Coordinates of C-alpha atoms in Angstrom, one line a residue:
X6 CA 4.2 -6.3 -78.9
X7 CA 2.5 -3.8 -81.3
X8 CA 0.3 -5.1 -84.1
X9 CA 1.4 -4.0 -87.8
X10 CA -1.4 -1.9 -89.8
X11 CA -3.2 -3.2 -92.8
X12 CA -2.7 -7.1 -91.9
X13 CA -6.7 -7.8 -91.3
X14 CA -7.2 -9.6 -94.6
X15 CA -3.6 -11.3 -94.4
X16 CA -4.9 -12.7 -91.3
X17 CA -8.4 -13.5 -92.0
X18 CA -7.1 -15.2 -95.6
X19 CA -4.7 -17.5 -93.3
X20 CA -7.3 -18.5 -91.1
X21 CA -9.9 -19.7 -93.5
X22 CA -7.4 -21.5 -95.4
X23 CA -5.3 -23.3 -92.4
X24 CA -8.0 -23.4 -89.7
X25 CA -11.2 -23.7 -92.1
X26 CA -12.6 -20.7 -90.5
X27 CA -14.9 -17.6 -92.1
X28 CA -13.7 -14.2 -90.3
X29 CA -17.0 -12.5 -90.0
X30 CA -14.9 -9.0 -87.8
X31 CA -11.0 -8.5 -86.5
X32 CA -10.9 -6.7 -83.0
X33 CA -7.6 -5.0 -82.9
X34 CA -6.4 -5.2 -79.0
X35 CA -2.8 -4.1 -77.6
X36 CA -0.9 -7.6 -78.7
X37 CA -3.3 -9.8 -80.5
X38 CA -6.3 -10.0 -82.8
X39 CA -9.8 -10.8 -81.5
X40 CA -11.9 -13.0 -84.1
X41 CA -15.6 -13.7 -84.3
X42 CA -16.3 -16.0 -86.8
X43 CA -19.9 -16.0 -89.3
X44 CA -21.4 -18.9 -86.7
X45 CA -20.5 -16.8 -84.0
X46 CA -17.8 -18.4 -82.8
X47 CA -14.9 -16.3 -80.9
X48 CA -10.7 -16.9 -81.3
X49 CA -7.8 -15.5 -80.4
X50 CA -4.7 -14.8 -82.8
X51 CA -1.5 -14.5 -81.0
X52 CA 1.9 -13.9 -83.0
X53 CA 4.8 -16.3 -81.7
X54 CA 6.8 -15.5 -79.1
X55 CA 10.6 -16.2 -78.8
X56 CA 9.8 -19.9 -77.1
X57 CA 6.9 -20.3 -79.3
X58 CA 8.6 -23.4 -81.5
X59 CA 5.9 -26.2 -82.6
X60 CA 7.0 -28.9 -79.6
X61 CA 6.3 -26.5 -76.7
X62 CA 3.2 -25.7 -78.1
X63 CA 1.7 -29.5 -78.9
X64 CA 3.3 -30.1 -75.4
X65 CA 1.7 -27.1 -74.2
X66 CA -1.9 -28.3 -75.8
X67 CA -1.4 -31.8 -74.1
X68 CA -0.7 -30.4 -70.8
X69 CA -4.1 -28.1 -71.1
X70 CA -6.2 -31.2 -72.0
X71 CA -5.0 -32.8 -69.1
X72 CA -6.5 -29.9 -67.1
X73 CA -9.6 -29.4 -69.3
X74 CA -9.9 -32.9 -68.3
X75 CA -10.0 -32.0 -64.9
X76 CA -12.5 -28.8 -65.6
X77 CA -9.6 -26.3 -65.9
X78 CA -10.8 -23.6 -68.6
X79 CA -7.4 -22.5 -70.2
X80 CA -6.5 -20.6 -73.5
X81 CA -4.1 -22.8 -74.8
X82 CA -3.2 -23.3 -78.8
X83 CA -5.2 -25.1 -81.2
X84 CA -3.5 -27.2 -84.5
X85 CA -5.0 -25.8 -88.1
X86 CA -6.0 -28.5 -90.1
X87 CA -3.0 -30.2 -91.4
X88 CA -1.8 -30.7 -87.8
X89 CA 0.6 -27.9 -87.7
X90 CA 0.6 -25.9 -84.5
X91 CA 2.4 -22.5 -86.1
X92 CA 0.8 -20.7 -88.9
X93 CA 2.6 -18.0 -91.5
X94 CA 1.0 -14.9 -92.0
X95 CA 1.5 -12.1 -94.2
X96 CA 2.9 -8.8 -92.3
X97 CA 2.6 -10.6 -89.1
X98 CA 4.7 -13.7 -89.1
X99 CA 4.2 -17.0 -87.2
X100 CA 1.4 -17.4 -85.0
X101 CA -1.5 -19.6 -83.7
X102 CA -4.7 -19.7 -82.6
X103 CA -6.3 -19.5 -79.3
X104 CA -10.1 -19.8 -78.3
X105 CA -11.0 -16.5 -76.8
X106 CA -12.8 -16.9 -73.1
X107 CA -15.4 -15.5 -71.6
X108 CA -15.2 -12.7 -68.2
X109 CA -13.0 -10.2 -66.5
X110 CA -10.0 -9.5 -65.0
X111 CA -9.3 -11.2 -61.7
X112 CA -10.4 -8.6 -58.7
X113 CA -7.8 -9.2 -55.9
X114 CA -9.3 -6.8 -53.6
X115 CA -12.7 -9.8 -53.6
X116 CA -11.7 -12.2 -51.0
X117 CA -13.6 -14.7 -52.9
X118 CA -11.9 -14.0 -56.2
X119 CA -8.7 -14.7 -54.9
X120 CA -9.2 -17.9 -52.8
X121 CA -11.7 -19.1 -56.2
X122 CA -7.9 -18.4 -57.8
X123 CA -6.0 -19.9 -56.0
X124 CA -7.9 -23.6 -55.5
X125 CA -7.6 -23.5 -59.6
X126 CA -4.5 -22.9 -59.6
X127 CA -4.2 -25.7 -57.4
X128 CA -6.1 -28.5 -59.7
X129 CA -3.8 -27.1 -62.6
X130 CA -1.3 -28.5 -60.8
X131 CA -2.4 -31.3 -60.1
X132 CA -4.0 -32.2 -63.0
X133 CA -0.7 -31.8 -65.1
X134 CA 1.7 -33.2 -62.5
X135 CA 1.8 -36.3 -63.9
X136 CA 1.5 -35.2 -68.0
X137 CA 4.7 -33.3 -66.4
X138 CA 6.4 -36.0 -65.4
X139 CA 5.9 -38.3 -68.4
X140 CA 8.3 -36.2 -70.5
X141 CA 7.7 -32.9 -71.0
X142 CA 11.2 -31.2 -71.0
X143 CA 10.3 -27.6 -72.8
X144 CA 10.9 -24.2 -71.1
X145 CA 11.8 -26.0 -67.5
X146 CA 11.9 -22.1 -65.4
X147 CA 14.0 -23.0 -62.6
X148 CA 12.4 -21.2 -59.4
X149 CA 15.5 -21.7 -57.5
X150 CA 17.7 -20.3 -59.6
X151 CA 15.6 -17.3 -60.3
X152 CA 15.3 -16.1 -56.9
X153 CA 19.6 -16.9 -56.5
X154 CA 19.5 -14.4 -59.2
X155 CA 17.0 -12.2 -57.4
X156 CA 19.0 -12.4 -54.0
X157 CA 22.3 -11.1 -56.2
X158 CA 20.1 -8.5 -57.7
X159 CA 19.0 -6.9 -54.4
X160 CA 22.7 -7.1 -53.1
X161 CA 24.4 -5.3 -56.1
X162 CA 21.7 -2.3 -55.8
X163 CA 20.9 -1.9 -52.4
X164 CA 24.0 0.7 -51.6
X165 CA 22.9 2.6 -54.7
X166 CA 19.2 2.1 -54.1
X167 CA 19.7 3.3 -50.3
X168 CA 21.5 6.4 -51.0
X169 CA 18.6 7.2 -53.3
X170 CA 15.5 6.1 -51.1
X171 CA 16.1 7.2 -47.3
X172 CA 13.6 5.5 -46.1
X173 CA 14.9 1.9 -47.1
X174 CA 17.8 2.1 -44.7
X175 CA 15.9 1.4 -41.8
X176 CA 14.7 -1.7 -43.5
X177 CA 18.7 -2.7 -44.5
X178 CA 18.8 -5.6 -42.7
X179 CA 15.6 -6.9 -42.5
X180 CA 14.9 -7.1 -46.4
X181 CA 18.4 -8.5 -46.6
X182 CA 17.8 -11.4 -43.8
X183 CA 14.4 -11.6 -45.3
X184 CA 15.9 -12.5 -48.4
X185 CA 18.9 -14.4 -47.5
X186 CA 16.4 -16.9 -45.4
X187 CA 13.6 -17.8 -48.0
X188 CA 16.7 -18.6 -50.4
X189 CA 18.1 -20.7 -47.7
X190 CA 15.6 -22.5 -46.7
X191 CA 14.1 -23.3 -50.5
X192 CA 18.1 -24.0 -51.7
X193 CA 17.9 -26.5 -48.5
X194 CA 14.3 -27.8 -49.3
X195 CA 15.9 -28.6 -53.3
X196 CA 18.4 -30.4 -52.5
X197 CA 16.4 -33.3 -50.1
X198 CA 15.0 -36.4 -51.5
X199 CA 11.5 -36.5 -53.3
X200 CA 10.5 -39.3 -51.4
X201 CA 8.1 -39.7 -48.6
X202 CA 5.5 -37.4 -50.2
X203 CA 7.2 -34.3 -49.1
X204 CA 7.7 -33.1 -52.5
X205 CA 5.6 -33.2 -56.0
X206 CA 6.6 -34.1 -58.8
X207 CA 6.9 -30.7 -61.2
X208 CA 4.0 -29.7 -62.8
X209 CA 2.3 -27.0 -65.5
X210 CA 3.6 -23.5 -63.9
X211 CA 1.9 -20.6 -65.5
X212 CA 4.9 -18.3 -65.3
X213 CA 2.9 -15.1 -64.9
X214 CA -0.1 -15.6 -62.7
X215 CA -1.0 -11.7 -62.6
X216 CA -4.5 -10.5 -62.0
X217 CA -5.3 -10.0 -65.9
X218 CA -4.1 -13.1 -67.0
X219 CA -6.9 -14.7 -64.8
X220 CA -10.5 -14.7 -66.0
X221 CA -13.3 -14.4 -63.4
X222 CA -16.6 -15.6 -65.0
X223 CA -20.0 -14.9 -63.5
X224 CA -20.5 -18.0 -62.6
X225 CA -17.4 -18.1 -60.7
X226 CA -15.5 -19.9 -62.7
X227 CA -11.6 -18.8 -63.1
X228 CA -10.3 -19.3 -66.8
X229 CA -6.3 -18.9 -67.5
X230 CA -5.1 -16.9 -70.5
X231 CA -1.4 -15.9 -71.8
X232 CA 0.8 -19.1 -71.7
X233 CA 3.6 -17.1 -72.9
X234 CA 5.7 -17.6 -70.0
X235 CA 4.5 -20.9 -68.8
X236 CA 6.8 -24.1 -68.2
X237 CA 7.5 -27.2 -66.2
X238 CA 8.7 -26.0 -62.5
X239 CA 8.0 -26.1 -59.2
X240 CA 4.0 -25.5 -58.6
X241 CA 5.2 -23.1 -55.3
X242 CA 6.3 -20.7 -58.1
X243 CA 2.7 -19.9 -59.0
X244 CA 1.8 -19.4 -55.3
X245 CA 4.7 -17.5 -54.3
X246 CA 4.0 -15.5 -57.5
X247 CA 0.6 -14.5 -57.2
X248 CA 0.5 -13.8 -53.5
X249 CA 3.3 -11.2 -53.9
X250 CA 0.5 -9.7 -57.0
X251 CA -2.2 -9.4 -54.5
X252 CA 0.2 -8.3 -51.4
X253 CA 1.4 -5.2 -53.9
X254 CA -2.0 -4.4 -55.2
X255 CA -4.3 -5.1 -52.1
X256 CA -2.7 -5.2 -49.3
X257 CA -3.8 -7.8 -47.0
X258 CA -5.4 -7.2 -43.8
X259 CA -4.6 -9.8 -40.3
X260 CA -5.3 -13.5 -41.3
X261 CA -5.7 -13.0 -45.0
X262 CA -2.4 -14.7 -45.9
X263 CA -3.1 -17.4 -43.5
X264 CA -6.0 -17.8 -45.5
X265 CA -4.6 -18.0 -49.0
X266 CA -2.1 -20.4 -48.1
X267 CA -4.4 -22.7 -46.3
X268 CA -6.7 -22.4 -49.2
X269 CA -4.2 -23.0 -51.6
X270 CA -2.4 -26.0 -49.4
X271 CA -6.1 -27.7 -48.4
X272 CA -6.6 -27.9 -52.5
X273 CA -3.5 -28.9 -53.8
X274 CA -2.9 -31.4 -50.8
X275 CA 0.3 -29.9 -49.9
X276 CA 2.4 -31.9 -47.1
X277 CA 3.1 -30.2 -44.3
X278 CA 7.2 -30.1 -45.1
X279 CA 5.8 -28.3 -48.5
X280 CA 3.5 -25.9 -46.7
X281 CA 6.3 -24.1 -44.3
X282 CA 8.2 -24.2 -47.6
X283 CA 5.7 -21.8 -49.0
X284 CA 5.2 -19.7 -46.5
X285 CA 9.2 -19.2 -45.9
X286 CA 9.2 -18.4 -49.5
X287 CA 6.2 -15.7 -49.3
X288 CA 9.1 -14.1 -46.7
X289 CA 11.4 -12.7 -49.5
X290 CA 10.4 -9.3 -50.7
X291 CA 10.0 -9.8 -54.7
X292 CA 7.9 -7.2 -55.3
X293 CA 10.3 -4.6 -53.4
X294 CA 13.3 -6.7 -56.0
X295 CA 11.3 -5.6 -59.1
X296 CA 10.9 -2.1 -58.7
X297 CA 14.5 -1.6 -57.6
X298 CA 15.1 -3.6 -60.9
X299 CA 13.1 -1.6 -62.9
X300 CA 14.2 1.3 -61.4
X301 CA 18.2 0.7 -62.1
X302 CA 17.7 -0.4 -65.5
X303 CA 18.9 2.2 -68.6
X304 CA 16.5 4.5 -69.0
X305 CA 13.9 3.4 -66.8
X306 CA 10.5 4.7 -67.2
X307 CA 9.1 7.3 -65.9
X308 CA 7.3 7.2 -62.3
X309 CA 9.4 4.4 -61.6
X310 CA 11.0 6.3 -57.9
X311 CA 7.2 6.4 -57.2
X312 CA 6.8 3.1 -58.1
X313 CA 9.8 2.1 -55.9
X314 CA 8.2 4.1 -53.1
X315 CA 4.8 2.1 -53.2
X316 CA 7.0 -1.2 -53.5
X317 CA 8.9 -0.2 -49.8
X318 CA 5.0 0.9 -48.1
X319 CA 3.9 -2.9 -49.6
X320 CA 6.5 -4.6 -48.3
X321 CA 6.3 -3.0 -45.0
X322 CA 2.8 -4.0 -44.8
X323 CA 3.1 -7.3 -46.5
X324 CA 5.8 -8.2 -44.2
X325 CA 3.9 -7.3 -41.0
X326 CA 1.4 -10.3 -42.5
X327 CA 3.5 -12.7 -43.1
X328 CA 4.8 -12.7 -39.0
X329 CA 1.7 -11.9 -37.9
X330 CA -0.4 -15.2 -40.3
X331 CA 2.8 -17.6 -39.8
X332 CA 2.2 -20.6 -38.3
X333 CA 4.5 -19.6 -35.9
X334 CA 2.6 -17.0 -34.6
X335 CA 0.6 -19.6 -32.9
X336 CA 3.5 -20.8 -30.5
X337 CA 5.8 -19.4 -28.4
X338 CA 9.5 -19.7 -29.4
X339 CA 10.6 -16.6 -30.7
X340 CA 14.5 -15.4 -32.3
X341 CA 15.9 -12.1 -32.9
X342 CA 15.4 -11.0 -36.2
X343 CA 15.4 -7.9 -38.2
X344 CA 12.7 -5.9 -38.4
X345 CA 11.6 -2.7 -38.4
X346 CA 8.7 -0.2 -36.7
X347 CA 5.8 1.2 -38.2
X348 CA 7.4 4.5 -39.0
X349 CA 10.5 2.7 -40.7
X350 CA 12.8 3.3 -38.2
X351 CA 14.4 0.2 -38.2
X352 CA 14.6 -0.8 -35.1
X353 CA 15.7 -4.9 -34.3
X354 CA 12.5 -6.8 -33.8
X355 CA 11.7 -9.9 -32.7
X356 CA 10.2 -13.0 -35.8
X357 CA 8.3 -15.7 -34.1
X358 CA 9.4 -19.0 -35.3
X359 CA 8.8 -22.5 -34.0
X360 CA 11.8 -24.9 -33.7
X361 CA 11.6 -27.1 -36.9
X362 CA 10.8 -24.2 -39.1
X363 CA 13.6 -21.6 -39.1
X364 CA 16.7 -21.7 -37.2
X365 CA 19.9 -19.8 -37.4
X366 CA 21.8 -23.2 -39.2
X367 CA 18.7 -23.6 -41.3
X368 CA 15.8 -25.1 -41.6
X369 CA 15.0 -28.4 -39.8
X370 CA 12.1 -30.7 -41.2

């Protein structure tokens, strides 16, 4: 979203007289303003977005207390000073403002980055589970039905996408089982009971859990900015979200998926039903599913072939990692299963899998 011109003292009127604040500068950045304030104080000022009405965003605050509660630094929206949580401003519309946090952009190549990401991502979970289940109903995301959606995606461009990309023929029916399983098994996962600790309640899903939307302080610390897409969903969506970020961008080596996913289920106290869950989700090749999208869609930008080339080396690779880091790596039952060889060929490989967590009927718990 591109910033209008000449709307510095629009703004910086608005926020002394709703928030009580003296603008001391205005740093212009790509989709919001940067303020420091004469005490030396530092805010955020983000224009509304399309989901941006006043409930979601005291709901939104509540949830984030609940976290800060638990030592979760988070950019979330803060009332002006009659309560209101949306503020009017001249040549820029409705917005709000945000305090502005401290460090960088989230290095997923840094083992220790990611795994420091991941554990707060678990206690934001956690720590709004049960603000979740007390009411909250705003901007509820749906996982399941997104990756349905994904799954028809993939099938309604793979003939065109394969006439265009050689080299993802060879991988026809493994990305398609690939896919067709992780939305099996999570569509069978839905629909049992909630009971017996197997599941969570929903909590406090970021909805975008890329590498620059997470601050990494130098103390270590991660901080969480850009709420934009967030809602109430299954906390697995964050996982499987951010996992397929650092498998596109870094590509992991052997045992560095095991690792995240223990990380990530040691800290959020996943069940063991809830971890094979995850890592039968982290099968289904999103990141290939984007680029194809991106690709098909009216005029696409450019670079986006090459982008759709990178997308089929990743998924190659991230693939590879998954069967080698599966739990069932460490046992001997193996299925046929689609696969393909190192050069793309395509040739029918063999997926470990241990009885109990894929079969051809579906999973068994």
């Amino acid at each position: 979203m591109a910033l209008p011109k000449d709307t510095e003292r629009p703004l910086a009127a608005a926020v002394r007289r709703y928030y009580g604040i003296d603008v001391k500068c205005l740093v212009r950045m790509k989709s919001v303003w940067g303020l420091v304030t004469e005490d030396g104080r530092r805010f955020v000022w983000k224009q509304a977005g399309p989901y941006d009405d006043p409930r979601r965003l005291a709901d939104l605050a509540g949830l984030l207390a609940a976290a800060a509660a638990c030592g979760i630094t988070a950019a979330g929206p803060l009332p002006s000073r009659c309560g209101t949580w949306l503020v009017r401003v001249e040549g820029l519309g409705p917005g709000y403002l945000q305090p502005w946090l401290d460090g960088r952009s989230l290095d997923v190549r840094s083992e220790a980055e990611r795994h420091a990401a991941l554990v707060a991502l678990a206690r934001l979970h956690r720590a709004t589970s049960a603000a979740a289940a007390a009411g909250v109903t705003w901007r509820v995301h749906r996982f399941h039905e997104r990756l349905r959606m994904k799954l028809a995606v993939l099938r309604q461009l793979w003939p065109m996408a394969r006439f265009r990309f050689p080299e993802l023929r060879g991988m026809e029916r493994a990305v398609l089982a690939n896919a067709q399983a992780a939305v099996a098994v999570y569509t069978a996962w839905c629909r049992e009971p909630q009971g017996g600790g197997h599941r969570w309640r929903e909590g406090l899903c970021h909805g975008d859990v890329a590498p620059h939307n997470l601050l990494w302080a130098e103390d270590g610390r991660i901080s969480f900015i850009d709420f934009d897409q967030a809602g109430i969903d299954d906390p697995l969506a964050d996982v499987f979200q951010f996992c397929n970020h650092v498998a596109l961008l870094d590509p992991l080596g052997p045992g560095q998926m095991r690792a995240m996913v223990r990380t990530y289920a040691a800290a959020a106290g996943l069940s063991e039903p809830m971890e094979r869950v995850l890592w039968h989700l982290l099968r289904f090749p999103d990141a290939l599913i984007r680029a194809l999208a991106q690709w098909a869609r009216p005029g696409s930008p450019a670079g986006a072939d090459v982008r759709v080339r990178c997308a089929v080396r990743a998924e190659q690779a991230r693939f590879a990692t998954w069967a080698e880091d599966g739990p069932w790596a460490e046992h001997g039952a193996w299925v046929e299963d689609g696969s393909w060889a190192e050069d793309g060929s395509g040739t029918a490989g063999m997926l470990p899998v241990r009885t109990g967590w894929l079969s051809p009927a579906g999973p068994v718990y």
